[in-house]
Coordinates of C-alpha atoms in Angstrom, one line a residue:
M14 CA 0.0 0.0 0.0
V15 CA 1.3 3.5 -0.9
K16 CA 2.3 5.7 1.9
M17 CA -0.2 8.5 1.8
H18 CA 1.5 11.1 4.0
L19 CA 3.1 13.2 1.3
S20 CA 6.2 14.0 3.3
A21 CA 7.1 10.3 2.9
V22 CA 6.6 10.2 -0.8
N23 CA 9.6 8.9 -2.8
I24 CA 10.4 11.8 -5.1
G25 CA 13.4 10.1 -6.6
R26 CA 14.5 10.2 -10.2
N27 CA 12.7 7.0 -11.1
I28 CA 9.2 8.6 -10.8
E29 CA 10.3 11.7 -12.6
D30 CA 11.6 9.6 -15.4
Q31 CA 8.3 7.6 -15.5
L32 CA 6.3 10.8 -15.9
K33 CA 8.4 12.6 -18.5
G34 CA 6.7 12.7 -21.9
R35 CA 3.6 11.0 -20.7
D36 CA 0.0 11.8 -21.6
M37 CA -2.6 12.6 -18.9
L38 CA -5.9 11.4 -20.3
T39 CA -7.2 9.8 -17.1
L40 CA -5.9 9.0 -13.6
L41 CA -6.5 5.3 -14.4
D42 CA -3.2 5.5 -16.3
Y43 CA -1.3 6.6 -13.2
S44 CA -0.2 4.6 -10.2
S45 CA -0.9 5.7 -6.6
E46 CA 2.7 6.5 -6.2
E47 CA 2.7 8.7 -9.3
I48 CA -0.4 10.6 -8.3
A49 CA 1.1 11.1 -4.8
Y50 CA 4.3 12.4 -6.4
L51 CA 2.3 15.0 -8.5
L52 CA 0.5 16.2 -5.4
H53 CA 3.7 16.4 -3.5
K54 CA 5.2 18.4 -6.3
A55 CA 2.2 20.7 -6.4
I56 CA 2.5 21.4 -2.7
I57 CA 6.2 22.4 -3.1
M58 CA 5.5 24.5 -6.1
K59 CA 2.6 26.3 -4.3
K60 CA 4.8 27.1 -1.4
D61 CA 7.6 28.4 -3.7
A62 CA 5.1 30.6 -5.5
Q63 CA 3.8 32.0 -2.3
A64 CA 7.4 32.8 -1.3
G65 CA 7.9 34.6 -4.6
K66 CA 10.1 31.8 -6.0
M67 CA 9.0 30.8 -9.6
P68 CA 12.0 29.4 -11.4
P69 CA 11.4 29.3 -15.2
I70 CA 11.8 25.5 -15.5
L71 CA 10.1 25.3 -19.0
P72 CA 11.9 28.1 -20.9
G73 CA 11.2 28.0 -24.6
K74 CA 8.4 25.4 -24.2
T75 CA 5.0 26.1 -25.9
L76 CA 1.7 24.5 -24.7
G77 CA -1.1 24.5 -27.2
M78 CA -4.6 24.7 -25.7
I79 CA -7.5 23.5 -27.7
F80 CA -11.0 24.3 -26.6
E81 CA -14.2 22.7 -27.9
K82 CA -16.1 23.9 -24.8
H83 CA -16.2 27.2 -22.9
S84 CA -13.9 27.5 -19.9
T85 CA -12.9 29.9 -17.1
R86 CA -10.8 28.0 -14.5
T87 CA -9.2 25.5 -17.0
R88 CA -8.1 28.2 -19.5
I89 CA -6.9 30.8 -17.0
S90 CA -5.0 28.3 -14.7
F91 CA -3.2 26.6 -17.6
E92 CA -2.3 30.0 -19.2
V93 CA -1.0 31.4 -15.9
G94 CA 0.7 28.2 -14.9
M95 CA 2.6 27.8 -18.2
T96 CA 3.6 31.5 -18.0
Q97 CA 4.9 31.2 -14.5
L98 CA 7.0 28.2 -15.5
G99 CA 8.7 30.3 -18.2
G100 CA 6.9 28.7 -21.1
H101 CA 4.3 30.1 -23.6
P102 CA 0.6 29.1 -23.6
M103 CA -1.2 29.3 -27.0
F104 CA -5.0 29.4 -26.9
M105 CA -6.7 27.7 -29.9
N106 CA -10.5 27.7 -30.3
A107 CA -11.3 24.4 -32.1
K108 CA -13.6 26.2 -34.4
D109 CA -10.7 28.3 -35.7
L110 CA -8.5 25.3 -36.4
Q111 CA -8.7 23.1 -39.5
I112 CA -9.9 20.3 -37.2
G113 CA -13.1 22.4 -37.0
R114 CA -13.4 22.2 -40.8
G115 CA -13.0 18.4 -41.0
E116 CA -9.2 17.9 -41.0
S117 CA -8.5 14.4 -39.5
I118 CA -7.2 14.1 -36.0
Y119 CA -4.4 12.0 -37.4
D120 CA -3.2 15.0 -39.5
T121 CA -3.8 17.5 -36.7
G122 CA -1.9 15.4 -34.1
N123 CA 1.1 14.9 -36.3
V124 CA 1.2 18.6 -37.4
L125 CA 0.9 20.0 -33.8
S126 CA 3.7 17.6 -32.7
E127 CA 6.0 19.5 -35.2
Y128 CA 5.3 22.9 -33.5
L129 CA 4.4 22.4 -29.8
D130 CA 5.9 20.7 -26.7
G131 CA 2.5 19.7 -25.4
V132 CA -1.3 20.0 -25.9
M133 CA -4.0 20.6 -23.3
I134 CA -7.4 19.9 -24.9
R135 CA -10.9 20.5 -23.5
A136 CA -13.1 18.3 -25.7
K137 CA -16.7 17.1 -26.0
S138 CA -15.8 13.5 -26.5
H139 CA -13.1 11.5 -24.7
E140 CA -12.5 9.6 -27.9
T141 CA -11.3 12.8 -29.5
V142 CA -8.6 13.1 -26.8
Q143 CA -7.6 9.5 -27.1
E144 CA -7.3 9.8 -30.9
L145 CA -5.2 12.9 -30.6
A146 CA -2.9 11.3 -28.1
K147 CA -2.6 8.2 -30.4
H148 CA -1.4 10.4 -33.3
S149 CA 0.9 12.9 -31.4
S150 CA 4.5 12.5 -30.3
I151 CA 4.1 15.1 -27.5
P152 CA 2.2 14.9 -24.2
I153 CA -1.5 15.4 -24.4
I154 CA -3.3 16.6 -21.3
N155 CA -7.1 16.1 -20.8
G156 CA -8.6 19.5 -19.7
L157 CA -12.1 17.9 -19.6
T158 CA -14.1 15.4 -21.6
D159 CA -17.5 13.8 -21.2
L160 CA -15.9 10.9 -19.3
F161 CA -13.0 12.4 -17.2
H162 CA -11.6 15.6 -15.6
P163 CA -8.3 14.5 -14.1
C164 CA -6.7 17.9 -13.5
Q165 CA -9.8 18.9 -11.5
A166 CA -9.4 15.8 -9.4
L167 CA -5.8 16.6 -8.6
A168 CA -6.8 20.0 -7.4
D169 CA -9.5 18.4 -5.3
L170 CA -7.1 16.0 -3.6
L171 CA -4.6 18.8 -3.1
T172 CA -7.2 20.9 -1.3
M173 CA -8.3 18.0 0.9
I174 CA -4.7 17.3 1.9
E175 CA -4.1 20.9 2.8
V176 CA -7.2 21.0 5.0
K177 CA -7.2 17.4 6.5
G178 CA -3.5 16.4 6.3
S179 CA -3.1 12.8 5.3
V180 CA -6.4 11.8 3.5
A181 CA -5.9 8.0 3.8
G182 CA -8.8 6.6 5.8
K183 CA -10.9 9.8 5.5
K184 CA -14.5 9.6 4.2
L185 CA -15.4 11.5 1.0
A186 CA -19.1 11.8 0.1
Y187 CA -19.9 12.8 -3.5
V188 CA -23.6 13.7 -3.9
G189 CA -25.1 14.5 -7.3
D190 CA -24.6 13.4 -10.9
G191 CA -22.4 10.4 -11.7
N192 CA -20.5 12.5 -14.3
N193 CA -16.9 13.1 -15.5
V194 CA -16.0 15.1 -12.4
A195 CA -17.3 12.3 -10.2
H196 CA -15.4 9.7 -12.2
S197 CA -12.0 11.3 -11.8
L198 CA -12.6 12.4 -8.2
V199 CA -13.4 8.9 -7.1
I200 CA -10.6 7.3 -9.0
G201 CA -8.1 9.8 -7.5
A202 CA -9.5 9.4 -3.9
A203 CA -9.4 5.6 -4.3
N204 CA -5.7 5.9 -5.1
M205 CA -5.2 7.9 -1.9
G206 CA -6.8 5.2 0.2
M207 CA -10.0 7.2 1.0
H208 CA -13.4 5.8 1.8
V209 CA -15.7 7.1 -0.9
A210 CA -19.5 7.1 -0.9
V211 CA -21.3 8.2 -4.1
A212 CA -24.9 9.2 -3.9
T213 CA -26.8 9.7 -7.1
P214 CA -30.5 9.6 -8.2
V215 CA -31.7 6.4 -9.9
G216 CA -30.7 6.6 -13.5
F217 CA -27.8 9.0 -13.0
E218 CA -25.3 6.5 -11.4
F219 CA -21.5 6.3 -11.8
N220 CA -20.3 4.5 -14.9
K221 CA -20.4 0.8 -13.9
D222 CA -17.1 -0.2 -15.4
L223 CA -15.3 2.7 -13.9
F224 CA -17.0 2.1 -10.5
R225 CA -15.6 -1.5 -10.4
M226 CA -12.1 -0.2 -11.3
A227 CA -12.3 2.4 -8.5
Q228 CA -13.3 -0.3 -6.0
K229 CA -10.4 -2.4 -7.0
I230 CA -8.0 0.5 -6.7
A231 CA -9.4 1.6 -3.3
K232 CA -9.1 -1.9 -1.9
A233 CA -5.4 -2.1 -3.0
N234 CA -4.8 1.1 -1.1
G235 CA -6.7 0.4 2.1
G236 CA -9.8 2.4 1.1
S237 CA -13.3 1.6 -0.2
V238 CA -15.9 2.8 -2.7
M239 CA -19.6 2.4 -2.4
Q240 CA -22.7 3.7 -4.2
T241 CA -26.1 4.5 -3.0
N242 CA -29.3 6.4 -4.0
N243 CA -29.6 7.8 -0.5
P244 CA -27.7 11.1 0.1
V245 CA -28.0 10.8 3.9
E246 CA -26.3 7.4 3.8
A247 CA -23.4 8.8 1.8
V248 CA -22.9 11.9 3.9
E249 CA -23.0 10.1 7.3
N250 CA -19.8 10.9 9.2
A251 CA -18.2 12.3 6.1
D252 CA -14.9 14.3 6.3
A253 CA -15.6 16.0 3.0
I254 CA -18.7 16.6 0.9
Y255 CA -18.5 17.3 -2.8
T256 CA -21.1 18.1 -5.4
D257 CA -21.3 19.5 -9.0
V258 CA -24.0 21.2 -11.1
W259 CA -27.0 19.0 -11.9
T260 CA -27.0 20.1 -15.6
S261 CA -23.6 20.2 -17.3
M262 CA -22.7 21.8 -20.6
G263 CA -24.5 20.1 -23.4
Q264 CA -27.3 18.8 -21.2
E265 CA -29.4 22.0 -21.2
E266 CA -32.4 20.2 -22.8
E267 CA -32.5 17.9 -19.8
A268 CA -32.6 20.7 -17.2
A269 CA -36.2 20.4 -16.2
L270 CA -36.0 16.6 -15.9
R271 CA -32.8 16.9 -13.8
L272 CA -34.2 19.5 -11.5
E273 CA -37.0 17.0 -10.6
A274 CA -34.7 14.0 -10.3
F275 CA -32.1 15.7 -8.2
K276 CA -34.3 17.7 -5.8
E277 CA -33.6 15.5 -2.8
F278 CA -29.8 15.7 -3.5
Q279 CA -29.3 19.3 -2.6
I280 CA -26.4 20.0 -0.2
N281 CA -28.1 22.0 2.5
D282 CA -27.9 22.5 6.3
K283 CA -30.2 19.5 7.0
L284 CA -28.1 17.1 4.9
V285 CA -24.7 18.2 6.2
S286 CA -25.9 17.8 9.8
H287 CA -25.2 14.1 9.2
A288 CA -21.5 14.7 8.4
K289 CA -18.7 15.4 10.9
N290 CA -18.8 18.8 12.5
D291 CA -15.5 19.8 10.8
Y292 CA -16.5 18.5 7.3
M293 CA -15.2 20.4 4.3
F294 CA -17.4 21.3 1.4
L295 CA -16.1 21.2 -2.2
H296 CA -17.5 22.1 -5.6
C297 CA -15.6 22.2 -8.9
L298 CA -17.5 25.4 -10.0
P299 CA -19.4 27.0 -11.6
A300 CA -22.1 26.6 -9.0
H301 CA -25.8 27.3 -9.0
R302 CA -26.7 28.5 -5.5
E303 CA -30.0 27.2 -4.2
E304 CA -30.0 24.5 -6.8
E305 CA -27.4 21.8 -6.1
V306 CA -26.1 23.7 -3.0
T307 CA -27.5 26.4 -0.7
A308 CA -25.7 29.7 -0.2
S309 CA -25.5 28.9 3.5
I310 CA -23.2 25.9 2.7
I311 CA -21.1 27.2 -0.3
D312 CA -20.6 30.6 1.3
G313 CA -20.3 29.1 4.8
P314 CA -17.3 28.4 7.1
N315 CA -16.9 24.8 5.9
S316 CA -16.6 25.8 2.3
Y317 CA -13.2 25.6 0.5
V318 CA -14.4 26.1 -3.0
F319 CA -12.1 29.1 -3.8
Q320 CA -9.0 27.5 -2.3
Q321 CA -10.0 24.4 -4.4
A322 CA -10.3 26.6 -7.6
G323 CA -7.0 28.3 -6.8
N324 CA -5.3 24.9 -6.5
R325 CA -6.1 24.2 -10.2
L326 CA -3.1 26.4 -10.9
H327 CA -0.7 24.6 -8.7
A328 CA -1.8 21.0 -9.5
Q329 CA -1.6 21.8 -13.2
K330 CA 1.8 23.4 -12.9
A331 CA 3.0 20.1 -11.3
V332 CA 1.6 18.2 -14.3
L333 CA 3.2 20.5 -16.8
A334 CA 6.5 20.4 -15.0
A335 CA 6.5 16.6 -14.8
L336 CA 5.2 15.8 -18.3
L337 CA 7.0 18.6 -20.3

């Protein structure tokens, strides 16, 4: 079982060599030790930045950033992060590229590999990111797809570690839609040996194959993963409670249906009373106050959503530094 206290993480050259030049499409491709290393690196880089130390470790490197979906946190954190590391971020709207006019991903991947040192892509379909990685000789980083959001999960774990210390053995409750954010969060938490309870309405459950994988990972690291349709059961004695919007980008036509299906899954004062007194609340943002979470919770003393958003910068700097 991996040592979860990050001060004990082996930061030797072997892990650095393992990560160099790798893609980050999903945390399923990373071992517990590699994820712990990235989190350890993020903590060090955050402390250095707060002390005014930002060595340009990626001078002359260029990161291409392709967006098929709108973005606030992903775009800004990657742009700022790459700049702070001494490199150059290049924003590319997918509609403005030839890929938006039908150029094959095969051609696009090979061409971008001639110009860039890495690509971060925020795509509608996970298959697009997989295909781009297949036909590129440079690292491809998943900035969000319909199936995974690995960089968000790293920031989530970093925040929990900062607030709770070692997260091994802690209970994380995810309440809401079994979506891309949930998939990456649970896989990441399973690698850290956490006990994860996922509560979703009937018909909106976690992907079955990914759920089985997460259970296997958690067991190997001394943790556990369970699923329920009862939010109270999930939140009982939780150290951390996490939710996301009920209607994500591209699901707008389902909004009315989802509002009805999720109405008992709101994070509010009554529900969090079942958690530990010092529970922490997390949300990947953007948030809809009085929908998936009440203002009393997201703006309350147990909320760490802005620290969590800020940690996107530091987690992604660790990824960029390690892969590029």
